[in-house]
Amino acid sequence: MTFRIHWKRESWMLAIIASMFLYASAAWQAAPDSMPVHWNLAGKVDRYGGRIEGLLLLPLIALGLHLLLLVLPKLDPSKANHPSFDETYGFVRLLTLLFLVAIYAVTQLAAFGFNVDVGLLVGLAVGGLFILLGRIMGKLRPNGFVGIRTPWTLSSHQSWKKTHRIGGWLFLFQGALMIVLGCTKSTIALWAFLITMLVSSVALVVYSYIIWRSDPHKASPFNATPVAPKDLEDLP
C-alpha cells in the first residue's frame, strides 16, 4: 500500500501554486526589466535578473518540487510504511510550499521597491520552517525519501525513533537560534547557524550508529529497503 492522493489537499496546494503564476502574469507589465534575484549573507542584493527569473523562477520551483514530492512515495520500496505517516508527509509538503510562497512574497515586495528587510524576513521564515519540521519529526516512519535516513536508522526501528526524537529537538533549537540570530543582522550570526547545522548533522549520524549497535533487533545496514512497519510508540 502506498500514499493515497488526497484530492482536497492537492487542490489547495495546486491553487496556491496557481496563484503564484497568476500573480506573475498580472505583475509582468509593471515589473522592472532588471529585478533583484539574489541577496548576500548581509541581506544586500548582489545579483539582478530579468522578468522571467524574477517573476517565474520560484513558481516553477514550487511546481516542480510539488510534483516531485507527489511521486517520490511511488518510487519508495518501503510502501508498507506509508499509511502510518501519510498525514505527516502531507503536512511536510504543504509546509515546504508555504515556505516558498513566503520567500516569493518577500522578494517580490523588495523587487517592487517596498522597504522590507529581506535578510530578516527570510531568516524568520527559515527559523519557522525548522521549528515546525522539528515538531513533526517524531511522527515520521521508516521510508526511503524523507527524514533522517542513515544506513542505521533504516535498519533499526530503535535507531529511527530515537534519532528522530533527538533530531526534532535539534531542529527546534536551530529554528529558534535562526530567529534570534536573524534579528541581529550579522553575517557572523548566520555562519554560527550554518556551523550549528553541520555539527548537528554529524552528531545525528553518529548517534544513529550508536543506537543501531545497541539494538538487538537491528537488521544489516546499507540495506536498500527500510525496516518493515512496526509500532514505534512501543519502543523505549
JSON list of C-alpha atoms in Angstrom, two decimals:
[
{"chain": "A", "resi": 1, "resn": "MET", "atom": "CA", "xyz": [0.00, 0.00, 0.00]},
{"chain": "A", "resi": 2, "resn": "THR", "atom": "CA", "xyz": [1.26, 3.49, -0.86]},
{"chain": "A", "resi": 3, "resn": "PHE", "atom": "CA", "xyz": [0.24, 7.05, -0.21]},
{"chain": "A", "resi": 4, "resn": "ARG", "atom": "CA", "xyz": [-3.26, 7.96, -1.28]},
{"chain": "A", "resi": 5, "resn": "ILE", "atom": "CA", "xyz": [-3.73, 11.20, -3.17]},
{"chain": "A", "resi": 6, "resn": "HIS", "atom": "CA", "xyz": [-5.96, 13.42, -1.06]},
{"chain": "A", "resi": 7, "resn": "TRP", "atom": "CA", "xyz": [-7.59, 15.50, -3.75]},
{"chain": "A", "resi": 8, "resn": "LYS", "atom": "CA", "xyz": [-8.92, 18.12, -1.36]},
{"chain": "A", "resi": 9, "resn": "ARG", "atom": "CA", "xyz": [-5.42, 18.74, -0.02]},
{"chain": "A", "resi": 10, "resn": "GLU", "atom": "CA", "xyz": [-3.91, 18.59, -3.51]},
{"chain": "A", "resi": 11, "resn": "SER", "atom": "CA", "xyz": [-6.45, 21.08, -4.84]},
{"chain": "A", "resi": 12, "resn": "TRP", "atom": "CA", "xyz": [-5.50, 23.57, -2.13]},
{"chain": "A", "resi": 13, "resn": "MET", "atom": "CA", "xyz": [-1.79, 23.22, -2.86]},
{"chain": "A", "resi": 14, "resn": "LEU", "atom": "CA", "xyz": [-2.30, 23.46, -6.62]},
{"chain": "A", "resi": 15, "resn": "ALA", "atom": "CA", "xyz": [-4.43, 26.56, -6.06]},
{"chain": "A", "resi": 16, "resn": "ILE", "atom": "CA", "xyz": [-1.58, 28.13, -4.08]},
{"chain": "A", "resi": 17, "resn": "ILE", "atom": "CA", "xyz": [0.87, 27.36, -6.89]},
{"chain": "A", "resi": 18, "resn": "ALA", "atom": "CA", "xyz": [-1.57, 28.66, -9.50]},
{"chain": "A", "resi": 19, "resn": "SER", "atom": "CA", "xyz": [-1.89, 31.91, -7.54]},
{"chain": "A", "resi": 20, "resn": "MET", "atom": "CA", "xyz": [1.88, 32.39, -7.83]},
{"chain": "A", "resi": 21, "resn": "PHE", "atom": "CA", "xyz": [1.68, 32.11, -11.61]},
{"chain": "A", "resi": 22, "resn": "LEU", "atom": "CA", "xyz": [-1.39, 34.36, -11.74]},
{"chain": "A", "resi": 23, "resn": "TYR", "atom": "CA", "xyz": [0.48, 36.98, -9.75]},
{"chain": "A", "resi": 24, "resn": "ALA", "atom": "CA", "xyz": [3.47, 36.71, -12.11]},
{"chain": "A", "resi": 25, "resn": "SER", "atom": "CA", "xyz": [1.17, 37.21, -15.09]},
{"chain": "A", "resi": 26, "resn": "ALA", "atom": "CA", "xyz": [-0.55, 40.22, -13.51]},
{"chain": "A", "resi": 27, "resn": "ALA", "atom": "CA", "xyz": [2.73, 41.81, -12.45]},
{"chain": "A", "resi": 28, "resn": "TRP", "atom": "CA", "xyz": [4.57, 41.21, -15.73]},
{"chain": "A", "resi": 29, "resn": "GLN", "atom": "CA", "xyz": [3.94, 44.60, -17.35]},
{"chain": "A", "resi": 30, "resn": "ALA", "atom": "CA", "xyz": [4.59, 46.58, -14.17]},
{"chain": "A", "resi": 31, "resn": "ALA", "atom": "CA", "xyz": [7.75, 44.69, -13.25]},
{"chain": "A", "resi": 32, "resn": "PRO", "atom": "CA", "xyz": [11.10, 46.41, -13.86]},
{"chain": "A", "resi": 33, "resn": "ASP", "atom": "CA", "xyz": [13.31, 44.99, -16.60]},
{"chain": "A", "resi": 34, "resn": "SER", "atom": "CA", "xyz": [16.01, 44.26, -14.01]},
{"chain": "A", "resi": 35, "resn": "MET", "atom": "CA", "xyz": [14.83, 42.58, -10.81]},
{"chain": "A", "resi": 36, "resn": "PRO", "atom": "CA", "xyz": [16.82, 41.55, -7.71]},
{"chain": "A", "resi": 37, "resn": "VAL", "atom": "CA", "xyz": [17.09, 37.76, -7.65]},
{"chain": "A", "resi": 38, "resn": "HIS", "atom": "CA", "xyz": [19.81, 37.08, -5.07]},
{"chain": "A", "resi": 39, "resn": "TRP", "atom": "CA", "xyz": [20.88, 38.56, -1.76]},
{"chain": "A", "resi": 40, "resn": "ASN", "atom": "CA", "xyz": [24.19, 38.08, 0.04]},
{"chain": "A", "resi": 41, "resn": "LEU", "atom": "CA", "xyz": [24.66, 37.00, 3.65]},
{"chain": "A", "resi": 42, "resn": "ALA", "atom": "CA", "xyz": [24.26, 40.59, 4.79]},
{"chain": "A", "resi": 43, "resn": "GLY", "atom": "CA", "xyz": [20.86, 40.85, 3.11]},
{"chain": "A", "resi": 44, "resn": "LYS", "atom": "CA", "xyz": [22.11, 43.07, 0.27]},
{"chain": "A", "resi": 45, "resn": "VAL", "atom": "CA", "xyz": [21.25, 42.48, -3.38]},
{"chain": "A", "resi": 46, "resn": "ASP", "atom": "CA", "xyz": [24.24, 41.01, -5.20]},
{"chain": "A", "resi": 47, "resn": "ARG", "atom": "CA", "xyz": [22.63, 39.87, -8.45]},
{"chain": "A", "resi": 48, "resn": "TYR", "atom": "CA", "xyz": [19.86, 41.03, -10.75]},
{"chain": "A", "resi": 49, "resn": "GLY", "atom": "CA", "xyz": [17.95, 39.13, -13.40]},
{"chain": "A", "resi": 50, "resn": "GLY", "atom": "CA", "xyz": [15.24, 39.61, -15.97]},
{"chain": "A", "resi": 51, "resn": "ARG", "atom": "CA", "xyz": [11.49, 39.27, -15.52]},
{"chain": "A", "resi": 52, "resn": "ILE", "atom": "CA", "xyz": [11.47, 35.57, -16.30]},
{"chain": "A", "resi": 53, "resn": "GLU", "atom": "CA", "xyz": [13.87, 34.82, -13.47]},
{"chain": "A", "resi": 54, "resn": "GLY", "atom": "CA", "xyz": [12.47, 37.45, -11.12]},
{"chain": "A", "resi": 55, "resn": "LEU", "atom": "CA", "xyz": [8.81, 36.52, -11.54]},
{"chain": "A", "resi": 56, "resn": "LEU", "atom": "CA", "xyz": [8.73, 32.88, -12.66]},
{"chain": "A", "resi": 57, "resn": "LEU", "atom": "CA", "xyz": [11.70, 31.09, -11.09]},
{"chain": "A", "resi": 58, "resn": "LEU", "atom": "CA", "xyz": [10.18, 30.47, -7.65]},
{"chain": "A", "resi": 59, "resn": "PRO", "atom": "CA", "xyz": [6.72, 29.50, -9.01]},
{"chain": "A", "resi": 60, "resn": "LEU", "atom": "CA", "xyz": [8.43, 26.98, -11.32]},
{"chain": "A", "resi": 61, "resn": "ILE", "atom": "CA", "xyz": [10.50, 25.63, -8.43]},
{"chain": "A", "resi": 62, "resn": "ALA", "atom": "CA", "xyz": [7.33, 25.34, -6.32]},
{"chain": "A", "resi": 63, "resn": "LEU", "atom": "CA", "xyz": [5.53, 23.43, -9.09]},
{"chain": "A", "resi": 64, "resn": "GLY", "atom": "CA", "xyz": [8.47, 21.13, -9.78]},
{"chain": "A", "resi": 65, "resn": "LEU", "atom": "CA", "xyz": [9.05, 20.37, -6.10]},
{"chain": "A", "resi": 66, "resn": "HIS", "atom": "CA", "xyz": [5.34, 19.76, -5.55]},
{"chain": "A", "resi": 67, "resn": "LEU", "atom": "CA", "xyz": [5.24, 17.19, -8.36]},
{"chain": "A", "resi": 68, "resn": "LEU", "atom": "CA", "xyz": [8.49, 15.57, -7.20]},
{"chain": "A", "resi": 69, "resn": "LEU", "atom": "CA", "xyz": [7.24, 15.14, -3.63]},
{"chain": "A", "resi": 70, "resn": "LEU", "atom": "CA", "xyz": [3.98, 13.77, -5.01]},
{"chain": "A", "resi": 71, "resn": "VAL", "atom": "CA", "xyz": [5.62, 10.97, -7.00]},
{"chain": "A", "resi": 72, "resn": "LEU", "atom": "CA", "xyz": [8.53, 10.12, -4.66]},
{"chain": "A", "resi": 73, "resn": "PRO", "atom": "CA", "xyz": [6.42, 7.78, -2.47]},
{"chain": "A", "resi": 74, "resn": "LYS", "atom": "CA", "xyz": [5.58, 5.70, -5.55]},
{"chain": "A", "resi": 75, "resn": "LEU", "atom": "CA", "xyz": [9.29, 5.05, -6.10]},
{"chain": "A", "resi": 76, "resn": "ASP", "atom": "CA", "xyz": [9.96, 4.02, -2.49]},
{"chain": "A", "resi": 77, "resn": "PRO", "atom": "CA", "xyz": [10.42, 0.25, -1.90]},
{"chain": "A", "resi": 78, "resn": "SER", "atom": "CA", "xyz": [9.05, 0.54, 1.66]},
{"chain": "A", "resi": 79, "resn": "LYS", "atom": "CA", "xyz": [5.47, 1.32, 0.63]},
{"chain": "A", "resi": 80, "resn": "ALA", "atom": "CA", "xyz": [4.05, -0.68, 3.54]},
{"chain": "A", "resi": 81, "resn": "ASN", "atom": "CA", "xyz": [5.17, 2.04, 5.96]},
{"chain": "A", "resi": 82, "resn": "HIS", "atom": "CA", "xyz": [3.46, 4.90, 4.15]},
{"chain": "A", "resi": 83, "resn": "PRO", "atom": "CA", "xyz": [-0.07, 4.83, 5.62]},
{"chain": "A", "resi": 84, "resn": "SER", "atom": "CA", "xyz": [1.35, 5.29, 9.14]},
{"chain": "A", "resi": 85, "resn": "PHE", "atom": "CA", "xyz": [2.60, 8.80, 8.38]},
{"chain": "A", "resi": 86, "resn": "ASP", "atom": "CA", "xyz": [0.52, 9.85, 5.38]},
{"chain": "A", "resi": 87, "resn": "GLU", "atom": "CA", "xyz": [-0.86, 12.96, 7.10]},
{"chain": "A", "resi": 88, "resn": "THR", "atom": "CA", "xyz": [2.58, 13.94, 8.40]},
{"chain": "A", "resi": 89, "resn": "TYR", "atom": "CA", "xyz": [4.08, 13.74, 4.92]},
{"chain": "A", "resi": 90, "resn": "GLY", "atom": "CA", "xyz": [1.22, 15.82, 3.56]},
{"chain": "A", "resi": 91, "resn": "PHE", "atom": "CA", "xyz": [1.99, 18.45, 6.20]},
{"chain": "A", "resi": 92, "resn": "VAL", "atom": "CA", "xyz": [5.68, 18.44, 5.20]},
{"chain": "A", "resi": 93, "resn": "ARG", "atom": "CA", "xyz": [4.72, 19.06, 1.57]},
{"chain": "A", "resi": 94, "resn": "LEU", "atom": "CA", "xyz": [2.33, 21.87, 2.48]},
{"chain": "A", "resi": 95, "resn": "LEU", "atom": "CA", "xyz": [4.87, 23.44, 4.82]},
{"chain": "A", "resi": 96, "resn": "THR", "atom": "CA", "xyz": [7.54, 23.36, 2.10]},
{"chain": "A", "resi": 97, "resn": "LEU", "atom": "CA", "xyz": [5.18, 25.03, -0.36]},
{"chain": "A", "resi": 98, "resn": "LEU", "atom": "CA", "xyz": [4.17, 27.76, 2.09]},
{"chain": "A", "resi": 99, "resn": "PHE", "atom": "CA", "xyz": [7.84, 28.44, 2.81]},
{"chain": "A", "resi": 100, "resn": "LEU", "atom": "CA", "xyz": [8.49, 29.01, -0.90]},
{"chain": "A", "resi": 101, "resn": "VAL", "atom": "CA", "xyz": [5.43, 31.27, -1.10]},
{"chain": "A", "resi": 102, "resn": "ALA", "atom": "CA", "xyz": [6.73, 33.32, 1.83]},
{"chain": "A", "resi": 103, "resn": "ILE", "atom": "CA", "xyz": [10.15, 33.72, 0.19]},
{"chain": "A", "resi": 104, "resn": "TYR", "atom": "CA", "xyz": [8.45, 34.67, -3.09]},
{"chain": "A", "resi": 105, "resn": "ALA", "atom": "CA", "xyz": [6.31, 37.30, -1.37]},
{"chain": "A", "resi": 106, "resn": "VAL", "atom": "CA", "xyz": [9.30, 38.86, 0.39]},
{"chain": "A", "resi": 107, "resn": "THR", "atom": "CA", "xyz": [11.42, 39.01, -2.76]},
{"chain": "A", "resi": 108, "resn": "GLN", "atom": "CA", "xyz": [8.56, 40.49, -4.79]},
{"chain": "A", "resi": 109, "resn": "LEU", "atom": "CA", "xyz": [7.99, 43.23, -2.23]},
{"chain": "A", "resi": 110, "resn": "ALA", "atom": "CA", "xyz": [11.68, 44.08, -2.42]},
{"chain": "A", "resi": 111, "resn": "ALA", "atom": "CA", "xyz": [11.68, 43.97, -6.22]},
{"chain": "A", "resi": 112, "resn": "PHE", "atom": "CA", "xyz": [8.84, 46.48, -6.42]},
{"chain": "A", "resi": 113, "resn": "GLY", "atom": "CA", "xyz": [10.54, 48.96, -4.14]},
{"chain": "A", "resi": 114, "resn": "PHE", "atom": "CA", "xyz": [8.92, 48.25, -0.80]},
{"chain": "A", "resi": 115, "resn": "ASN", "atom": "CA", "xyz": [11.16, 48.85, 2.20]},
{"chain": "A", "resi": 116, "resn": "VAL", "atom": "CA", "xyz": [11.46, 45.30, 3.51]},
{"chain": "A", "resi": 117, "resn": "ASP", "atom": "CA", "xyz": [14.36, 43.71, 5.35]},
{"chain": "A", "resi": 118, "resn": "VAL", "atom": "CA", "xyz": [14.84, 40.65, 3.16]},
{"chain": "A", "resi": 119, "resn": "GLY", "atom": "CA", "xyz": [17.57, 39.14, 5.33]},
{"chain": "A", "resi": 120, "resn": "LEU", "atom": "CA", "xyz": [15.46, 39.40, 8.48]},
{"chain": "A", "resi": 121, "resn": "LEU", "atom": "CA", "xyz": [12.25, 38.07, 6.92]},
{"chain": "A", "resi": 122, "resn": "VAL", "atom": "CA", "xyz": [13.97, 35.17, 5.18]},
{"chain": "A", "resi": 123, "resn": "GLY", "atom": "CA", "xyz": [15.71, 34.31, 8.46]},
{"chain": "A", "resi": 124, "resn": "LEU", "atom": "CA", "xyz": [12.36, 34.29, 10.26]},
{"chain": "A", "resi": 125, "resn": "ALA", "atom": "CA", "xyz": [10.88, 32.07, 7.54]},
{"chain": "A", "resi": 126, "resn": "VAL", "atom": "CA", "xyz": [13.78, 29.61, 7.75]},
{"chain": "A", "resi": 127, "resn": "GLY", "atom": "CA", "xyz": [13.59, 29.57, 11.54]},
{"chain": "A", "resi": 128, "resn": "GLY", "atom": "CA", "xyz": [9.85, 28.98, 11.47]},
{"chain": "A", "resi": 129, "resn": "LEU", "atom": "CA", "xyz": [10.30, 26.16, 8.95]},
{"chain": "A", "resi": 130, "resn": "PHE", "atom": "CA", "xyz": [12.84, 24.42, 11.18]},
{"chain": "A", "resi": 131, "resn": "ILE", "atom": "CA", "xyz": [10.63, 24.76, 14.25]},
{"chain": "A", "resi": 132, "resn": "LEU", "atom": "CA", "xyz": [7.57, 23.30, 12.53]},
{"chain": "A", "resi": 133, "resn": "LEU", "atom": "CA", "xyz": [9.60, 20.46, 11.00]},
{"chain": "A", "resi": 134, "resn": "GLY", "atom": "CA", "xyz": [11.08, 19.74, 14.41]},
{"chain": "A", "resi": 135, "resn": "ARG", "atom": "CA", "xyz": [7.62, 19.40, 15.92]},
{"chain": "A", "resi": 136, "resn": "ILE", "atom": "CA", "xyz": [6.58, 16.65, 13.49]},
{"chain": "A", "resi": 137, "resn": "MET", "atom": "CA", "xyz": [9.94, 14.89, 13.11]},
{"chain": "A", "resi": 138, "resn": "GLY", "atom": "CA", "xyz": [8.99, 12.17, 15.58]},
{"chain": "A", "resi": 139, "resn": "LYS", "atom": "CA", "xyz": [5.87, 11.29, 13.57]},
{"chain": "A", "resi": 140, "resn": "LEU", "atom": "CA", "xyz": [7.83, 10.16, 10.53]},
{"chain": "A", "resi": 141, "resn": "ARG", "atom": "CA", "xyz": [8.19, 6.42, 9.95]},
{"chain": "A", "resi": 142, "resn": "PRO", "atom": "CA", "xyz": [10.97, 4.50, 8.19]},
{"chain": "A", "resi": 143, "resn": "ASN", "atom": "CA", "xyz": [10.95, 5.28, 4.48]},
{"chain": "A", "resi": 144, "resn": "GLY", "atom": "CA", "xyz": [13.35, 5.92, 1.64]},
{"chain": "A", "resi": 145, "resn": "PHE", "atom": "CA", "xyz": [12.75, 9.59, 0.85]},
{"chain": "A", "resi": 146, "resn": "VAL", "atom": "CA", "xyz": [12.11, 11.83, 3.87]},
{"chain": "A", "resi": 147, "resn": "GLY", "atom": "CA", "xyz": [13.58, 12.09, 7.36]},
{"chain": "A", "resi": 148, "resn": "ILE", "atom": "CA", "xyz": [16.99, 11.37, 8.87]},
{"chain": "A", "resi": 149, "resn": "ARG", "atom": "CA", "xyz": [17.92, 8.48, 6.60]},
{"chain": "A", "resi": 150, "resn": "THR", "atom": "CA", "xyz": [21.22, 6.90, 7.53]},
{"chain": "A", "resi": 151, "resn": "PRO", "atom": "CA", "xyz": [22.07, 3.23, 6.94]},
{"chain": "A", "resi": 152, "resn": "TRP", "atom": "CA", "xyz": [21.47, 2.68, 10.66]},
{"chain": "A", "resi": 153, "resn": "THR", "atom": "CA", "xyz": [18.11, 4.44, 11.05]},
{"chain": "A", "resi": 154, "resn": "LEU", "atom": "CA", "xyz": [16.87, 2.49, 8.01]},
{"chain": "A", "resi": 155, "resn": "SER", "atom": "CA", "xyz": [17.90, -0.85, 9.52]},
{"chain": "A", "resi": 156, "resn": "SER", "atom": "CA", "xyz": [16.77, -0.35, 13.12]},
{"chain": "A", "resi": 157, "resn": "HIS", "atom": "CA", "xyz": [13.40, 0.77, 14.47]},
{"chain": "A", "resi": 158, "resn": "GLN", "atom": "CA", "xyz": [15.05, 1.87, 17.69]},
{"chain": "A", "resi": 159, "resn": "SER", "atom": "CA", "xyz": [17.67, 3.94, 15.86]},
{"chain": "A", "resi": 160, "resn": "TRP", "atom": "CA", "xyz": [15.00, 5.54, 13.66]},
{"chain": "A", "resi": 161, "resn": "LYS", "atom": "CA", "xyz": [12.78, 6.53, 16.57]},
{"chain": "A", "resi": 162, "resn": "LYS", "atom": "CA", "xyz": [15.48, 7.80, 18.93]},
{"chain": "A", "resi": 163, "resn": "THR", "atom": "CA", "xyz": [17.40, 9.64, 16.20]},
{"chain": "A", "resi": 164, "resn": "HIS", "atom": "CA", "xyz": [14.25, 11.42, 15.02]},
{"chain": "A", "resi": 165, "resn": "ARG", "atom": "CA", "xyz": [13.31, 12.26, 18.60]},
{"chain": "A", "resi": 166, "resn": "ILE", "atom": "CA", "xyz": [16.68, 13.95, 19.14]},
{"chain": "A", "resi": 167, "resn": "GLY", "atom": "CA", "xyz": [16.60, 15.37, 15.63]},
{"chain": "A", "resi": 168, "resn": "GLY", "atom": "CA", "xyz": [13.25, 17.01, 16.33]},
{"chain": "A", "resi": 169, "resn": "TRP", "atom": "CA", "xyz": [14.66, 18.82, 19.35]},
{"chain": "A", "resi": 170, "resn": "LEU", "atom": "CA", "xyz": [17.73, 19.88, 17.38]},
{"chain": "A", "resi": 171, "resn": "PHE", "atom": "CA", "xyz": [15.51, 21.28, 14.62]},
{"chain": "A", "resi": 172, "resn": "LEU", "atom": "CA", "xyz": [13.52, 23.21, 17.21]},
{"chain": "A", "resi": 173, "resn": "PHE", "atom": "CA", "xyz": [16.73, 24.59, 18.71]},
{"chain": "A", "resi": 174, "resn": "GLN", "atom": "CA", "xyz": [18.17, 25.52, 15.31]},
{"chain": "A", "resi": 175, "resn": "GLY", "atom": "CA", "xyz": [14.93, 27.21, 14.28]},
{"chain": "A", "resi": 176, "resn": "ALA", "atom": "CA", "xyz": [14.82, 29.30, 17.44]},
{"chain": "A", "resi": 177, "resn": "LEU", "atom": "CA", "xyz": [18.52, 30.09, 17.03]},
{"chain": "A", "resi": 178, "resn": "MET", "atom": "CA", "xyz": [17.96, 31.22, 13.45]},
{"chain": "A", "resi": 179, "resn": "ILE", "atom": "CA", "xyz": [15.18, 33.58, 14.53]},
{"chain": "A", "resi": 180, "resn": "VAL", "atom": "CA", "xyz": [17.27, 35.08, 17.33]},
{"chain": "A", "resi": 181, "resn": "LEU", "atom": "CA", "xyz": [20.44, 35.36, 15.25]},
{"chain": "A", "resi": 182, "resn": "GLY", "atom": "CA", "xyz": [18.50, 36.67, 12.26]},
{"chain": "A", "resi": 183, "resn": "CYS", "atom": "CA", "xyz": [17.35, 39.64, 14.30]},
{"chain": "A", "resi": 184, "resn": "THR", "atom": "CA", "xyz": [20.99, 40.62, 14.85]},
{"chain": "A", "resi": 185, "resn": "LYS", "atom": "CA", "xyz": [21.51, 41.04, 11.08]},
{"chain": "A", "resi": 186, "resn": "SER", "atom": "CA", "xyz": [25.04, 39.77, 11.47]},
{"chain": "A", "resi": 187, "resn": "THR", "atom": "CA", "xyz": [26.98, 37.71, 8.93]},
{"chain": "A", "resi": 188, "resn": "ILE", "atom": "CA", "xyz": [28.78, 36.05, 11.84]},
{"chain": "A", "resi": 189, "resn": "ALA", "atom": "CA", "xyz": [25.41, 35.00, 13.26]},
{"chain": "A", "resi": 190, "resn": "LEU", "atom": "CA", "xyz": [24.48, 33.29, 10.01]},
{"chain": "A", "resi": 191, "resn": "TRP", "atom": "CA", "xyz": [27.77, 31.43, 9.93]},
{"chain": "A", "resi": 192, "resn": "ALA", "atom": "CA", "xyz": [27.14, 30.36, 13.52]},
{"chain": "A", "resi": 193, "resn": "PHE", "atom": "CA", "xyz": [23.80, 28.91, 12.42]},
{"chain": "A", "resi": 194, "resn": "LEU", "atom": "CA", "xyz": [25.38, 27.05, 9.49]},
{"chain": "A", "resi": 195, "resn": "ILE", "atom": "CA", "xyz": [28.11, 25.62, 11.72]},
{"chain": "A", "resi": 196, "resn": "THR", "atom": "CA", "xyz": [25.47, 24.53, 14.24]},
{"chain": "A", "resi": 197, "resn": "MET", "atom": "CA", "xyz": [23.60, 22.77, 11.44]},
{"chain": "A", "resi": 198, "resn": "LEU", "atom": "CA", "xyz": [26.74, 20.96, 10.31]},
{"chain": "A", "resi": 199, "resn": "VAL", "atom": "CA", "xyz": [27.66, 19.84, 13.83]},
{"chain": "A", "resi": 200, "resn": "SER", "atom": "CA", "xyz": [24.08, 18.68, 14.49]},
{"chain": "A", "resi": 201, "resn": "SER", "atom": "CA", "xyz": [24.02, 16.68, 11.24]},
{"chain": "A", "resi": 202, "resn": "VAL", "atom": "CA", "xyz": [27.26, 14.89, 12.06]},
{"chain": "A", "resi": 203, "resn": "ALA", "atom": "CA", "xyz": [26.09, 14.26, 15.63]},
{"chain": "A", "resi": 204, "resn": "LEU", "atom": "CA", "xyz": [22.84, 12.69, 14.40]},
{"chain": "A", "resi": 205, "resn": "VAL", "atom": "CA", "xyz": [24.70, 10.35, 12.05]},
{"chain": "A", "resi": 206, "resn": "VAL", "atom": "CA", "xyz": [26.99, 9.22, 14.87]},
{"chain": "A", "resi": 207, "resn": "TYR", "atom": "CA", "xyz": [24.07, 8.90, 17.30]},
{"chain": "A", "resi": 208, "resn": "SER", "atom": "CA", "xyz": [22.08, 6.77, 14.83]},
{"chain": "A", "resi": 209, "resn": "TYR", "atom": "CA", "xyz": [25.04, 4.38, 14.59]},
{"chain": "A", "resi": 210, "resn": "ILE", "atom": "CA", "xyz": [25.45, 4.15, 18.38]},
{"chain": "A", "resi": 211, "resn": "ILE", "atom": "CA", "xyz": [21.76, 3.31, 18.87]},
{"chain": "A", "resi": 212, "resn": "TRP", "atom": "CA", "xyz": [21.86, 0.81, 15.99]},
{"chain": "A", "resi": 213, "resn": "ARG", "atom": "CA", "xyz": [24.76, -1.04, 17.61]},
{"chain": "A", "resi": 214, "resn": "SER", "atom": "CA", "xyz": [22.83, -1.43, 20.86]},
{"chain": "A", "resi": 215, "resn": "ASP", "atom": "CA", "xyz": [19.62, -2.64, 19.18]},
{"chain": "A", "resi": 216, "resn": "PRO", "atom": "CA", "xyz": [19.30, -6.46, 19.46]},
{"chain": "A", "resi": 217, "resn": "HIS", "atom": "CA", "xyz": [16.68, -6.44, 16.68]},
{"chain": "A", "resi": 218, "resn": "LYS", "atom": "CA", "xyz": [18.71, -4.44, 14.16]},
{"chain": "A", "resi": 219, "resn": "ALA", "atom": "CA", "xyz": [18.98, -5.50, 10.55]},
{"chain": "A", "resi": 220, "resn": "SER", "atom": "CA", "xyz": [22.09, -5.36, 8.40]},
{"chain": "A", "resi": 221, "resn": "PRO", "atom": "CA", "xyz": [22.99, -1.76, 7.48]},
{"chain": "A", "resi": 222, "resn": "PHE", "atom": "CA", "xyz": [23.21, -0.47, 3.92]},
{"chain": "A", "resi": 223, "resn": "ASN", "atom": "CA", "xyz": [20.02, -2.35, 3.14]},
{"chain": "A", "resi": 224, "resn": "ALA", "atom": "CA", "xyz": [18.21, -0.65, 0.26]},
{"chain": "A", "resi": 225, "resn": "THR", "atom": "CA", "xyz": [14.83, -1.27, 1.87]},
{"chain": "A", "resi": 226, "resn": "PRO", "atom": "CA", "xyz": [13.92, 0.48, 5.16]},
{"chain": "A", "resi": 227, "resn": "VAL", "atom": "CA", "xyz": [12.88, -1.71, 8.06]},
{"chain": "A", "resi": 228, "resn": "ALA", "atom": "CA", "xyz": [9.36, -3.12, 7.92]},
{"chain": "A", "resi": 229, "resn": "PRO", "atom": "CA", "xyz": [6.48, -1.31, 9.64]},
{"chain": "A", "resi": 230, "resn": "LYS", "atom": "CA", "xyz": [6.24, -1.51, 13.39]},
{"chain": "A", "resi": 231, "resn": "ASP", "atom": "CA", "xyz": [4.57, 0.48, 16.15]},
{"chain": "A", "resi": 232, "resn": "LEU", "atom": "CA", "xyz": [7.40, 2.78, 17.18]},
{"chain": "A", "resi": 233, "resn": "GLU", "atom": "CA", "xyz": [5.40, 4.07, 20.13]},
{"chain": "A", "resi": 234, "resn": "ASP", "atom": "CA", "xyz": [6.15, 0.81, 21.94]},
{"chain": "A", "resi": 235, "resn": "LEU", "atom": "CA", "xyz": [9.89, 1.33, 21.72]},
{"chain": "A", "resi": 236, "resn": "PRO", "atom": "CA", "xyz": [11.79, 2.97, 24.60]}
]
